[in-house]
Amino acid sequence: MTDESTLGYALLGLLTQQPQSGYDLRKLFVATPMGVFSDSPGAIYPALGRLERRGWIAAGPAPRGGRRRRVYAPTPDGRAAFAVWVSQSPTPDDIARRWDVLMLRVALMGGVVKPAVVDQILATTQAAVDEYLASLEAFHAGPGQEMPVLAQLAFESGIESVRARARWIRRARQRAGVRRKR
Amino acid sequence: MTDESTLGYALLGLLTQQPQSGYDLRKLFVATPMGVFSDSPGAIYPALGRLERRGWIAAGPAPRGGRRRRVYAPTPDGRAAFAVWVSQSPTPDDIARRWDVLMLRVALMGGVVKPAVVDQILATTQAAVDEYLASLEAFHAGPGQEMPVLAQLAFESGIESVRARARWIRRARQRAGVRRKR
DNA sequence: GATCACATGTAAGAAGTTACATGATTCT
DNA sequence: AGAATCATGTAACTTCTTACATGTGATC
Protein backbone atom coordinates (compact mmCIF):
# COMPACT_ATOMS: atom_id res chain seq x y z
CA MET A 1 0.00 0.00 0.00
CA THR A 2 1.29 3.42 -0.84
CA ASP A 3 1.88 6.07 1.79
CA GLU A 4 -0.83 8.39 2.82
CA SER A 5 -0.31 12.03 1.87
CA THR A 6 0.78 14.73 4.30
CA LEU A 7 -2.68 16.18 4.19
CA GLY A 8 -4.07 12.79 5.17
CA TYR A 9 -1.81 12.55 8.18
CA ALA A 10 -2.64 16.10 9.18
CA LEU A 11 -6.32 15.23 9.16
CA LEU A 12 -5.70 12.01 11.03
CA GLY A 13 -3.72 13.88 13.68
CA LEU A 14 -6.42 16.46 14.17
CA LEU A 15 -9.03 13.75 14.50
CA THR A 16 -6.84 12.11 17.11
CA GLN A 17 -7.05 15.28 19.14
CA GLN A 18 -10.75 15.76 18.59
CA PRO A 19 -13.30 13.84 16.50
CA GLN A 20 -14.95 16.19 14.06
CA SER A 21 -16.38 16.60 10.60
CA GLY A 22 -14.70 17.41 7.32
CA TYR A 23 -16.30 20.81 7.43
CA ASP A 24 -14.86 21.53 10.87
CA LEU A 25 -11.45 20.41 9.70
CA ARG A 26 -11.63 22.61 6.69
CA LYS A 27 -12.44 25.62 8.84
CA LEU A 28 -9.37 24.82 10.91
CA PHE A 29 -7.22 24.68 7.81
CA VAL A 30 -8.57 27.95 6.50
CA ALA A 31 -8.10 29.73 9.83
CA THR A 32 -4.61 28.53 10.76
CA PRO A 33 -1.22 28.23 9.07
CA MET A 34 -2.00 24.56 8.58
CA GLY A 35 -3.66 25.73 5.42
CA VAL A 36 -0.33 25.25 3.64
CA PHE A 37 -1.28 21.62 3.41
CA SER A 38 -4.26 22.60 1.35
CA ASP A 39 -7.60 23.88 2.47
CA SER A 40 -9.89 23.05 -0.42
CA PRO A 41 -12.83 20.66 -0.09
CA GLY A 42 -11.67 18.98 -3.25
CA ALA A 43 -8.61 17.79 -1.34
CA ILE A 44 -9.98 17.27 2.16
CA TYR A 45 -13.01 15.12 1.40
CA PRO A 46 -11.14 12.70 -0.86
CA ALA A 47 -8.41 12.46 1.79
CA LEU A 48 -10.99 11.59 4.43
CA GLY A 49 -12.39 9.00 2.05
CA ARG A 50 -8.95 7.43 1.69
CA LEU A 51 -8.45 7.33 5.44
CA GLU A 52 -11.82 5.69 5.87
CA ARG A 53 -11.11 3.06 3.22
CA ARG A 54 -7.82 2.29 4.92
CA GLY A 55 -9.74 1.70 8.12
CA TRP A 56 -7.89 4.48 9.92
CA ILE A 57 -10.94 6.56 10.70
CA ALA A 58 -14.65 5.84 11.04
CA ALA A 59 -17.68 8.09 10.97
CA GLY A 60 -19.88 8.19 14.04
CA PRO A 61 -23.65 7.64 13.84
CA ALA A 62 -25.56 10.07 11.66
CA PRO A 63 -27.12 12.75 13.84
CA ARG A 64 -30.92 12.49 14.08
CA GLY A 65 -32.26 15.85 13.14
CA GLY A 66 -30.00 18.76 12.42
CA ARG A 67 -27.77 18.87 9.40
CA ARG A 68 -26.15 15.95 7.72
CA ARG A 69 -22.73 15.60 9.28
CA ARG A 70 -20.08 12.93 9.24
CA VAL A 71 -18.10 13.12 12.45
CA TYR A 72 -14.95 11.05 12.08
CA ALA A 73 -12.86 9.52 14.82
CA PRO A 74 -9.63 7.53 14.46
CA THR A 75 -9.74 3.74 14.84
CA PRO A 76 -7.07 1.89 16.85
CA ASP A 77 -5.33 1.15 13.54
CA GLY A 78 -5.47 4.82 12.72
CA ARG A 79 -3.97 5.83 16.04
CA ALA A 80 -1.18 3.33 15.56
CA ALA A 81 -0.46 4.52 12.01
CA PHE A 82 -0.38 8.10 13.21
CA ALA A 83 2.01 7.26 16.03
CA VAL A 84 4.35 5.64 13.53
CA TRP A 85 4.21 8.68 11.30
CA VAL A 86 4.96 11.25 14.01
CA SER A 87 7.72 9.10 15.50
CA GLN A 88 9.75 9.04 12.30
CA SER A 89 13.29 10.19 12.74
CA PRO A 90 13.89 13.34 10.66
CA THR A 91 15.74 12.73 7.42
CA PRO A 92 18.05 15.25 5.73
CA ASP A 93 15.24 15.82 3.26
CA ASP A 94 12.81 16.61 6.07
CA ILE A 95 15.24 19.26 7.30
CA ALA A 96 16.09 20.81 3.97
CA ARG A 97 12.90 20.56 1.98
CA ARG A 98 10.06 19.48 4.20
CA TRP A 99 10.53 21.53 7.33
CA ASP A 100 6.85 22.37 7.28
CA VAL A 101 5.93 18.70 7.42
CA LEU A 102 8.37 18.14 10.28
CA MET A 103 6.79 21.02 12.19
CA LEU A 104 3.39 19.49 11.54
CA ARG A 105 4.59 16.30 13.13
CA VAL A 106 5.94 18.23 16.12
CA ALA A 107 2.72 20.17 16.48
CA LEU A 108 0.62 17.01 16.55
CA MET A 109 2.86 14.61 18.46
CA GLY A 110 1.86 15.78 21.91
CA GLY A 111 0.02 13.08 23.80
CA VAL A 112 0.76 10.57 21.06
CA VAL A 113 4.38 9.68 21.76
CA LYS A 114 6.30 9.55 24.99
CA PRO A 115 8.27 12.64 26.06
CA ALA A 116 11.50 10.69 25.66
CA VAL A 117 10.69 10.14 22.00
CA VAL A 118 9.92 13.83 21.56
CA ASP A 119 13.32 14.67 23.05
CA GLN A 120 14.99 12.16 20.81
CA ILE A 121 13.39 13.60 17.69
CA LEU A 122 14.25 17.16 18.66
CA ALA A 123 17.86 16.17 19.38
CA THR A 124 18.19 14.49 16.00
CA THR A 125 16.63 17.53 14.39
CA GLN A 126 19.12 19.85 16.04
CA ALA A 127 22.09 17.86 14.78
CA ALA A 128 20.65 17.70 11.27
CA VAL A 129 19.84 21.40 11.16
CA ASP A 130 23.34 22.32 12.27
CA GLU A 131 24.84 20.11 9.62
CA TYR A 132 22.58 21.48 6.91
CA LEU A 133 23.37 25.03 7.97
CA ALA A 134 27.08 24.33 7.76
CA SER A 135 26.70 23.00 4.22
CA LEU A 136 24.74 26.08 3.15
CA GLU A 137 27.33 28.39 4.66
CA ALA A 138 30.11 26.51 2.93
CA PHE A 139 28.34 26.92 -0.39
CA HIS A 140 27.79 30.59 0.27
CA ALA A 141 31.43 31.19 1.12
CA GLY A 142 32.63 29.13 -1.83
CA PRO A 143 30.93 28.62 -5.20
CA GLY A 144 28.06 30.91 -4.15
CA GLN A 145 30.34 33.91 -4.54
CA GLU A 146 30.05 33.64 -8.28
CA MET A 147 26.30 33.98 -8.40
CA PRO A 148 24.62 37.25 -9.39
CA VAL A 149 23.94 39.59 -6.48
CA LEU A 150 20.20 38.98 -6.42
CA ALA A 151 20.70 35.22 -6.50
CA GLN A 152 23.07 35.54 -3.56
CA LEU A 153 20.49 37.57 -1.70
CA ALA A 154 17.79 34.99 -2.29
CA PHE A 155 20.16 32.31 -1.11
CA GLU A 156 20.91 34.30 2.03
CA SER A 157 17.22 34.40 2.77
CA GLY A 158 17.32 30.61 2.85
CA ILE A 159 20.36 30.63 5.11
CA GLU A 160 18.70 33.04 7.51
CA SER A 161 15.68 30.78 7.69
CA VAL A 162 17.84 27.84 8.60
CA ARG A 163 19.71 29.92 11.19
CA ALA A 164 16.36 30.80 12.70
CA ARG A 165 15.53 27.11 12.86
CA ALA A 166 18.85 26.34 14.55
CA ARG A 167 18.11 28.93 17.23
CA TRP A 168 14.53 27.79 17.58
CA ILE A 169 15.36 24.14 18.12
CA ARG A 170 17.49 24.98 21.15
CA ARG A 171 14.72 26.93 22.80
CA ALA A 172 12.22 24.25 21.83
CA ARG A 173 14.21 21.50 23.49
CA GLN A 174 14.35 23.48 26.70
CA ARG A 175 10.66 24.25 26.69
CA ALA A 176 9.71 20.67 25.84
CA GLY A 177 12.07 19.39 28.52
CA VAL A 178 10.74 21.72 31.18
CA ARG A 179 7.23 20.63 30.49
CA ARG A 180 8.25 17.07 31.05
CA LYS A 181 9.66 17.69 34.50
CA ARG A 182 6.48 19.24 35.69
CA MET B 1 -3.99 29.25 -21.91
CA THR B 2 -3.19 28.05 -18.43
CA ASP B 3 -0.22 29.26 -16.46
CA GLU B 4 3.10 27.55 -16.71
CA SER B 5 4.29 25.78 -13.56
CA THR B 6 6.91 27.18 -11.21
CA LEU B 7 9.34 24.60 -12.45
CA GLY B 8 8.72 25.77 -16.00
CA TYR B 9 9.49 29.37 -15.10
CA ALA B 10 12.58 28.30 -13.21
CA LEU B 11 13.84 26.52 -16.29
CA LEU B 12 12.94 29.44 -18.51
CA GLY B 13 14.82 31.81 -16.22
CA LEU B 14 17.93 29.68 -16.20
CA LEU B 15 17.84 29.45 -19.98
CA THR B 16 17.58 33.23 -20.10
CA GLN B 17 20.86 33.41 -18.21
CA GLN B 18 22.53 30.73 -20.26
CA PRO B 19 21.29 28.46 -23.07
CA GLN B 20 21.82 24.85 -22.09
CA SER B 21 20.44 21.35 -22.25
CA GLY B 22 17.93 19.60 -20.03
CA TYR B 23 20.71 17.50 -18.66
CA ASP B 24 22.70 20.57 -17.67
CA LEU B 25 19.65 22.08 -16.04
CA ARG B 26 18.98 18.95 -14.10
CA LYS B 27 22.53 18.95 -12.77
CA LEU B 28 21.96 22.50 -11.59
CA PHE B 29 18.79 21.51 -9.79
CA VAL B 30 20.44 18.58 -8.13
CA ALA B 31 23.45 20.61 -6.99
CA THR B 32 21.70 23.71 -5.67
CA PRO B 33 18.77 24.51 -3.39
CA MET B 34 16.72 25.08 -6.51
CA GLY B 35 16.09 21.39 -6.30
CA VAL B 36 13.04 22.15 -4.17
CA PHE B 37 11.26 22.80 -7.41
CA SER B 38 11.89 19.23 -8.41
CA ASP B 39 14.96 17.67 -9.85
CA SER B 40 13.69 14.56 -11.59
CA PRO B 41 13.96 14.03 -15.33
CA GLY B 42 10.32 13.01 -15.33
CA ALA B 43 9.44 16.58 -14.44
CA ILE B 44 12.12 18.55 -16.23
CA TYR B 45 11.86 17.09 -19.72
CA PRO B 46 8.07 17.39 -19.92
CA ALA B 47 8.37 20.97 -18.64
CA LEU B 48 10.88 21.77 -21.40
CA GLY B 49 8.49 20.20 -23.88
CA ARG B 50 5.69 22.46 -22.68
CA LEU B 51 7.88 25.54 -22.97
CA GLU B 52 8.86 24.55 -26.47
CA ARG B 53 5.24 23.99 -27.53
CA ARG B 54 4.35 27.40 -26.14
CA GLY B 55 7.05 28.86 -28.33
CA TRP B 56 8.95 30.20 -25.32
CA ILE B 57 12.12 28.26 -25.94
CA ALA B 58 13.72 26.67 -29.00
CA ALA B 59 16.42 24.06 -29.38
CA GLY B 60 19.56 25.00 -31.23
CA PRO B 61 20.90 22.95 -34.14
CA ALA B 62 21.73 19.33 -33.35
CA PRO B 63 25.46 19.00 -32.78
CA ARG B 64 27.22 17.12 -35.56
CA GLY B 65 29.18 14.40 -33.88
CA GLY B 66 29.33 14.16 -30.14
CA ARG B 67 26.36 13.13 -28.08
CA ARG B 68 22.80 13.92 -28.84
CA ARG B 69 22.01 17.14 -27.04
CA ARG B 70 19.20 19.62 -27.21
CA VAL B 71 20.48 23.03 -26.21
CA TYR B 72 17.55 25.31 -25.55
CA ALA B 73 17.48 29.09 -25.67
CA PRO B 74 14.55 31.40 -24.92
CA THR B 75 12.69 33.02 -27.81
CA PRO B 76 11.67 36.70 -27.68
CA ASP B 77 8.21 35.54 -26.57
CA GLY B 78 9.85 33.50 -23.84
CA ARG B 79 11.89 36.39 -22.60
CA ALA B 80 8.80 38.56 -22.50
CA ALA B 81 6.79 35.93 -20.63
CA PHE B 82 9.59 35.51 -18.14
CA ALA B 83 9.83 39.25 -17.57
CA VAL B 84 6.11 39.35 -16.84
CA TRP B 85 6.45 36.50 -14.38
CA VAL B 86 9.35 37.96 -12.39
CA SER B 87 7.78 41.41 -12.35
CA GLN B 88 4.64 40.27 -10.57
CA SER B 89 3.90 42.19 -7.44
CA PRO B 90 4.04 39.84 -4.43
CA THR B 91 0.63 38.75 -3.16
CA PRO B 92 -0.13 37.90 0.48
CA ASP B 93 -0.10 34.30 -0.60
CA ASP B 94 3.37 34.66 -2.07
CA ILE B 95 4.53 35.95 1.30
CA ALA B 96 2.82 33.41 3.51
CA ARG B 97 2.89 30.23 1.47
CA ARG B 98 5.09 30.65 -1.54
CA TRP B 99 8.11 32.44 -0.18
CA ASP B 100 10.34 29.98 -2.01
CA VAL B 101 8.76 30.94 -5.33
CA LEU B 102 9.16 34.60 -4.53
CA MET B 103 12.85 34.04 -3.75
CA LEU B 104 13.19 32.19 -7.03
CA ARG B 105 11.83 35.23 -8.82
CA VAL B 106 14.26 37.47 -6.94
CA ALA B 107 17.17 35.17 -7.72
CA LEU B 108 16.41 35.21 -11.43
CA MET B 109 15.24 38.77 -11.99
CA GLY B 110 18.69 40.28 -12.30
CA GLY B 111 19.29 41.61 -15.78
CA VAL B 112 15.68 40.98 -16.73
CA VAL B 113 13.88 43.87 -15.08
CA LYS B 114 15.04 47.38 -14.37
CA PRO B 115 16.57 48.14 -10.96
CA ALA B 116 13.65 50.41 -10.17
CA VAL B 117 11.28 47.47 -10.56
CA VAL B 118 13.46 45.35 -8.31
CA ASP B 119 13.31 48.06 -5.66
CA GLN B 120 9.59 48.31 -6.06
CA ILE B 121 9.10 44.58 -5.60
CA LEU B 122 11.36 44.47 -2.56
CA ALA B 123 9.55 47.41 -0.99
CA THR B 124 6.18 45.76 -1.50
CA THR B 125 7.60 42.57 -0.07
CA GLN B 126 8.82 44.33 3.03
CA ALA B 127 5.42 45.85 3.75
CA ALA B 128 3.68 42.53 3.19
CA VAL B 129 6.12 40.59 5.38
CA ASP B 130 5.71 43.07 8.21
CA GLU B 131 1.96 42.81 7.98
CA TYR B 132 2.03 39.03 7.90
CA LEU B 133 4.39 38.93 10.87
CA ALA B 134 2.05 41.17 12.85
CA SER B 135 -0.86 38.86 12.16
CA LEU B 136 1.12 35.81 13.26
CA GLU B 137 2.21 37.53 16.45
CA ALA B 138 -1.36 38.57 17.18
CA PHE B 139 -2.48 34.98 16.80
CA HIS B 140 0.32 33.78 19.00
CA ALA B 141 -0.51 36.26 21.75
CA GLY B 142 -4.23 35.54 21.48
CA PRO B 143 -5.94 32.30 20.49
CA GLY B 144 -2.58 30.59 20.10
CA GLN B 145 -2.20 30.49 23.88
CA GLU B 146 -4.71 27.69 24.04
CA MET B 147 -2.80 25.33 21.79
CA PRO B 148 -0.78 22.43 23.22
CA VAL B 149 2.83 23.29 24.04
CA LEU B 150 4.30 21.43 21.09
CA ALA B 151 1.86 23.05 18.69
CA GLN B 152 2.87 26.43 20.08
CA LEU B 153 6.50 25.58 19.56
CA ALA B 154 5.93 24.55 15.97
CA PHE B 155 4.04 27.77 15.41
CA GLU B 156 6.91 29.75 16.89
CA SER B 157 9.23 28.15 14.39
CA GLY B 158 7.06 29.67 11.69
CA ILE B 159 7.12 33.05 13.38
CA GLU B 160 10.88 32.97 13.67
CA SER B 161 11.18 32.21 9.98
CA VAL B 162 9.06 35.20 9.14
CA ARG B 163 11.07 37.39 11.51
CA ALA B 164 14.19 36.25 9.71
CA ARG B 165 12.57 37.27 6.43
CA ALA B 166 11.68 40.68 7.82
CA ARG B 167 15.29 41.25 8.83
CA TRP B 168 16.58 39.88 5.56
CA ILE B 169 14.46 42.11 3.36
CA ARG B 170 15.94 45.23 4.96
CA ARG B 171 19.47 44.13 4.28
CA ALA B 172 18.49 43.00 0.81
CA ARG B 173 17.07 46.38 -0.14
CA GLN B 174 20.28 48.05 0.92
CA ARG B 175 22.47 45.65 -0.98
CA ALA B 176 20.31 45.81 -4.09
CA GLY B 177 20.21 49.60 -3.87
CA VAL B 178 23.96 49.91 -3.45
CA ARG B 179 24.56 47.80 -6.47
CA ARG B 180 22.41 50.13 -8.49
CA LYS B 181 24.39 53.19 -7.63
CA ARG B 182 27.62 51.63 -8.78
C1' DG C 1 34.58 -5.51 -26.19
C1' DA C 2 32.26 -4.53 -22.12
C1' DT C 3 30.86 -1.26 -19.12
C1' DC C 4 29.83 3.16 -17.51
C1' DA C 5 28.17 7.79 -17.88
C1' DC C 6 25.65 10.84 -20.89
C1' DA C 7 21.20 12.43 -22.48
C1' DT C 8 16.54 12.20 -23.42
C1' DG C 9 12.43 10.51 -22.87
C1' DT C 10 7.81 7.74 -21.61
C1' DA C 11 4.17 5.31 -18.71
C1' DA C 12 1.40 4.67 -14.74
C1' DG C 13 -0.38 6.48 -10.88
C1' DA C 14 -1.11 9.78 -6.95
C1' DA C 15 -2.81 13.97 -5.33
C1' DG C 16 -3.70 18.53 -5.66
C1' DT C 17 -6.54 22.75 -7.95
C1' DT C 18 -10.61 24.98 -9.60
C1' DA C 19 -15.16 24.85 -10.42
C1' DC C 20 -19.43 23.04 -10.12
C1' DA C 21 -23.38 20.17 -8.08
C1' DT C 22 -26.61 19.00 -4.56
C1' DG C 23 -29.63 19.13 -0.88
C1' DA C 24 -30.83 20.33 3.77
C1' DT C 25 -31.38 23.78 7.31
C1' DT C 26 -31.48 28.04 9.41
C1' DC C 27 -32.35 32.99 9.13
C1' DT C 28 -35.02 37.10 7.84
C1' DA D 1 -41.07 32.23 0.88
C1' DG D 2 -36.53 33.34 -0.41
C1' DA D 3 -31.74 33.74 0.65
C1' DA D 4 -27.78 32.48 2.85
C1' DT D 5 -24.97 29.11 4.74
C1' DC D 6 -23.98 24.46 6.17
C1' DA D 7 -21.96 20.20 4.58
C1' DT D 8 -20.50 16.93 1.47
C1' DG D 9 -19.11 15.64 -2.57
C1' DT D 10 -17.70 15.02 -7.92
C1' DA D 11 -15.37 16.04 -12.50
C1' DA D 12 -11.84 17.67 -15.37
C1' DC D 13 -7.39 18.96 -15.51
C1' DT D 14 -2.46 19.70 -14.32
C1' DT D 15 1.71 18.29 -12.70
C1' DC D 16 4.56 15.76 -10.00
C1' DT D 17 6.80 11.05 -8.51
C1' DT D 18 8.82 6.72 -9.39
C1' DA D 19 10.39 3.61 -12.37
C1' DC D 20 11.65 2.07 -16.58
C1' DA D 21 13.34 2.40 -21.63
C1' DT D 22 16.63 3.56 -25.10
C1' DG D 23 20.67 4.51 -27.53
C1' DT D 24 25.18 6.65 -28.03
C1' DG D 25 29.78 7.98 -26.95
C1' DA D 26 33.66 7.54 -23.70
C1' DT D 27 36.57 4.64 -20.76
C1' DC D 28 39.17 0.66 -19.15
Tab-separated table of C-alpha atoms in Angstrom, chain A:
chain	number	residue	atom	x	y	z
A	1	MET	CA	0.000	0.000	0.000
A	2	THR	CA	1.294	3.420	-0.841
A	3	ASP	CA	1.884	6.067	1.789
A	4	GLU	CA	-0.830	8.395	2.819
A	5	SER	CA	-0.306	12.033	1.869
A	6	THR	CA	0.783	14.726	4.301
A	7	LEU	CA	-2.679	16.179	4.191
A	8	GLY	CA	-4.075	12.787	5.167
A	9	TYR	CA	-1.809	12.547	8.183
A	10	ALA	CA	-2.640	16.104	9.180
A	11	LEU	CA	-6.325	15.225	9.158
A	12	LEU	CA	-5.699	12.007	11.031
A	13	GLY	CA	-3.724	13.879	13.681
A	14	LEU	CA	-6.423	16.464	14.173
A	15	LEU	CA	-9.026	13.746	14.500
A	16	THR	CA	-6.837	12.106	17.114
A	17	GLN	CA	-7.051	15.278	19.142
A	18	GLN	CA	-10.747	15.757	18.589
A	19	PRO	CA	-13.298	13.839	16.504
A	20	GLN	CA	-14.950	16.190	14.061
A	21	SER	CA	-16.376	16.600	10.597
A	22	GLY	CA	-14.695	17.412	7.324
A	23	TYR	CA	-16.302	20.808	7.434
A	24	ASP	CA	-14.860	21.531	10.870
A	25	LEU	CA	-11.451	20.407	9.704
A	26	ARG	CA	-11.626	22.607	6.686
A	27	LYS	CA	-12.441	25.616	8.841
A	28	LEU	CA	-9.367	24.825	10.907
A	29	PHE	CA	-7.218	24.681	7.812
A	30	VAL	CA	-8.566	27.948	6.504
A	31	ALA	CA	-8.096	29.730	9.828
A	32	THR	CA	-4.611	28.530	10.765
A	33	PRO	CA	-1.221	28.227	9.069
A	34	MET	CA	-2.002	24.562	8.582
A	35	GLY	CA	-3.658	25.730	5.421
A	36	VAL	CA	-0.332	25.255	3.644
A	37	PHE	CA	-1.277	21.624	3.407
A	38	SER	CA	-4.263	22.603	1.351
A	39	ASP	CA	-7.597	23.883	2.469
A	40	SER	CA	-9.888	23.049	-0.417
A	41	PRO	CA	-12.827	20.661	-0.089
A	42	GLY	CA	-11.666	18.979	-3.254
A	43	ALA	CA	-8.606	17.794	-1.337
A	44	ILE	CA	-9.980	17.273	2.159
A	45	TYR	CA	-13.010	15.118	1.398
A	46	PRO	CA	-11.137	12.696	-0.860
A	47	ALA	CA	-8.410	12.457	1.791
A	48	LEU	CA	-10.989	11.592	4.431
A	49	GLY	CA	-12.390	8.998	2.050
A	50	ARG	CA	-8.946	7.425	1.689
A	51	LEU	CA	-8.450	7.328	5.439
A	52	GLU	CA	-11.822	5.687	5.870
A	53	ARG	CA	-11.107	3.063	3.216
A	54	ARG	CA	-7.818	2.288	4.924
A	55	GLY	CA	-9.741	1.703	8.116
A	56	TRP	CA	-7.894	4.479	9.916
A	57	ILE	CA	-10.943	6.562	10.702
A	58	ALA	CA	-14.645	5.844	11.041
A	59	ALA	CA	-17.678	8.087	10.971
A	60	GLY	CA	-19.881	8.194	14.037
A	61	PRO	CA	-23.650	7.640	13.839
A	62	ALA	CA	-25.559	10.067	11.660
A	63	PRO	CA	-27.123	12.753	13.835
A	64	ARG	CA	-30.921	12.495	14.078
A	65	GLY	CA	-32.264	15.851	13.137
A	66	GLY	CA	-30.004	18.759	12.418
A	67	ARG	CA	-27.766	18.868	9.400
A	68	ARG	CA	-26.153	15.955	7.717
A	69	ARG	CA	-22.735	15.602	9.284
A	70	ARG	CA	-20.084	12.929	9.243
A	71	VAL	CA	-18.095	13.125	12.448
A	72	TYR	CA	-14.954	11.053	12.077
A	73	ALA	CA	-12.856	9.520	14.818
A	74	PRO	CA	-9.632	7.528	14.462
A	75	THR	CA	-9.736	3.745	14.837
A	76	PRO	CA	-7.072	1.892	16.850
A	77	ASP	CA	-5.333	1.145	13.544
A	78	GLY	CA	-5.466	4.825	12.716
A	79	ARG	CA	-3.971	5.832	16.040
A	80	ALA	CA	-1.181	3.326	15.558
A	81	ALA	CA	-0.457	4.520	12.013
A	82	PHE	CA	-0.382	8.095	13.211
A	83	ALA	CA	2.012	7.259	16.026
A	84	VAL	CA	4.347	5.636	13.525
A	85	TRP	CA	4.206	8.677	11.304
A	86	VAL	CA	4.959	11.249	14.005
A	87	SER	CA	7.715	9.105	15.497
A	88	GLN	CA	9.751	9.036	12.305
A	89	SER	CA	13.287	10.187	12.743
A	90	PRO	CA	13.893	13.339	10.662
A	91	THR	CA	15.743	12.725	7.420
A	92	PRO	CA	18.047	15.247	5.726
A	93	ASP	CA	15.241	15.818	3.259
A	94	ASP	CA	12.814	16.609	6.074
A	95	ILE	CA	15.244	19.258	7.296
A	96	ALA	CA	16.089	20.813	3.969
A	97	ARG	CA	12.896	20.558	1.978
A	98	ARG	CA	10.065	19.481	4.201
A	99	TRP	CA	10.532	21.533	7.335
A	100	ASP	CA	6.847	22.374	7.282
A	101	VAL	CA	5.931	18.699	7.421
A	102	LEU	CA	8.372	18.144	10.276
A	103	MET	CA	6.792	21.022	12.192
A	104	LEU	CA	3.389	19.495	11.536
A	105	ARG	CA	4.591	16.298	13.131
A	106	VAL	CA	5.942	18.227	16.119
A	107	ALA	CA	2.724	20.170	16.478
A	108	LEU	CA	0.625	17.011	16.546
A	109	MET	CA	2.861	14.611	18.459
A	110	GLY	CA	1.861	15.779	21.912
A	111	GLY	CA	0.016	13.076	23.801
A	112	VAL	CA	0.757	10.565	21.057
A	113	VAL	CA	4.379	9.677	21.756
A	114	LYS	CA	6.303	9.551	24.987
A	115	PRO	CA	8.275	12.641	26.059
A	116	ALA	CA	11.498	10.688	25.662
A	117	VAL	CA	10.692	10.145	21.997
A	118	VAL	CA	9.924	13.829	21.555
A	119	ASP	CA	13.317	14.665	23.049
A	120	GLN	CA	14.987	12.158	20.806
A	121	ILE	CA	13.389	13.602	17.691
A	122	LEU	CA	14.248	17.162	18.660
A	123	ALA	CA	17.855	16.172	19.378
A	124	THR	CA	18.186	14.487	15.996
A	125	THR	CA	16.632	17.533	14.392
A	126	GLN	CA	19.122	19.845	16.044
A	127	ALA	CA	22.086	17.865	14.778
A	128	ALA	CA	20.655	17.698	11.266
A	129	VAL	CA	19.835	21.399	11.158
A	130	ASP	CA	23.337	22.319	12.267
A	131	GLU	CA	24.837	20.114	9.618
A	132	TYR	CA	22.584	21.483	6.908
A	133	LEU	CA	23.374	25.033	7.966
A	134	ALA	CA	27.079	24.333	7.758
A	135	SER	CA	26.699	22.999	4.216
A	136	LEU	CA	24.740	26.082	3.146
A	137	GLU	CA	27.327	28.391	4.661
A	138	ALA	CA	30.105	26.509	2.927
A	139	PHE	CA	28.341	26.922	-0.388
A	140	HIS	CA	27.787	30.585	0.272
A	141	ALA	CA	31.429	31.193	1.119
A	142	GLY	CA	32.632	29.126	-1.834
A	143	PRO	CA	30.925	28.624	-5.201
A	144	GLY	CA	28.060	30.911	-4.148
A	145	GLN	CA	30.341	33.910	-4.538
A	146	GLU	CA	30.053	33.641	-8.284
A	147	MET	CA	26.299	33.977	-8.397
A	148	PRO	CA	24.617	37.245	-9.395
A	149	VAL	CA	23.937	39.588	-6.482
A	150	LEU	CA	20.204	38.979	-6.425
A	151	ALA	CA	20.702	35.223	-6.502
A	152	GLN	CA	23.070	35.542	-3.563
A	153	LEU	CA	20.493	37.565	-1.695
A	154	ALA	CA	17.790	34.988	-2.288
A	155	PHE	CA	20.162	32.308	-1.114
A	156	GLU	CA	20.906	34.295	2.027
A	157	SER	CA	17.222	34.397	2.771
A	158	GLY	CA	17.322	30.614	2.847
A	159	ILE	CA	20.364	30.625	5.113
A	160	GLU	CA	18.700	33.038	7.512
A	161	SER	CA	15.677	30.783	7.693
A	162	VAL	CA	17.841	27.844	8.604
A	163	ARG	CA	19.707	29.920	11.191
A	164	ALA	CA	16.356	30.802	12.702
A	165	ARG	CA	15.528	27.109	12.859
A	166	ALA	CA	18.846	26.343	14.554
A	167	ARG	CA	18.111	28.931	17.233
A	168	TRP	CA	14.526	27.787	17.584
A	169	ILE	CA	15.363	24.142	18.119
A	170	ARG	CA	17.493	24.981	21.152
A	171	ARG	CA	14.724	26.926	22.795
A	172	ALA	CA	12.225	24.246	21.830
A	173	ARG	CA	14.214	21.499	23.493
A	174	GLN	CA	14.351	23.483	26.695
A	175	ARG	CA	10.656	24.245	26.687
A	176	ALA	CA	9.710	20.666	25.841
A	177	GLY	CA	12.071	19.387	28.518
A	178	VAL	CA	10.745	21.717	31.175
A	179	ARG	CA	7.232	20.632	30.487
A	180	ARG	CA	8.251	17.066	31.050
A	181	LYS	CA	9.659	17.692	34.502
A	182	ARG	CA	6.477	19.241	35.691
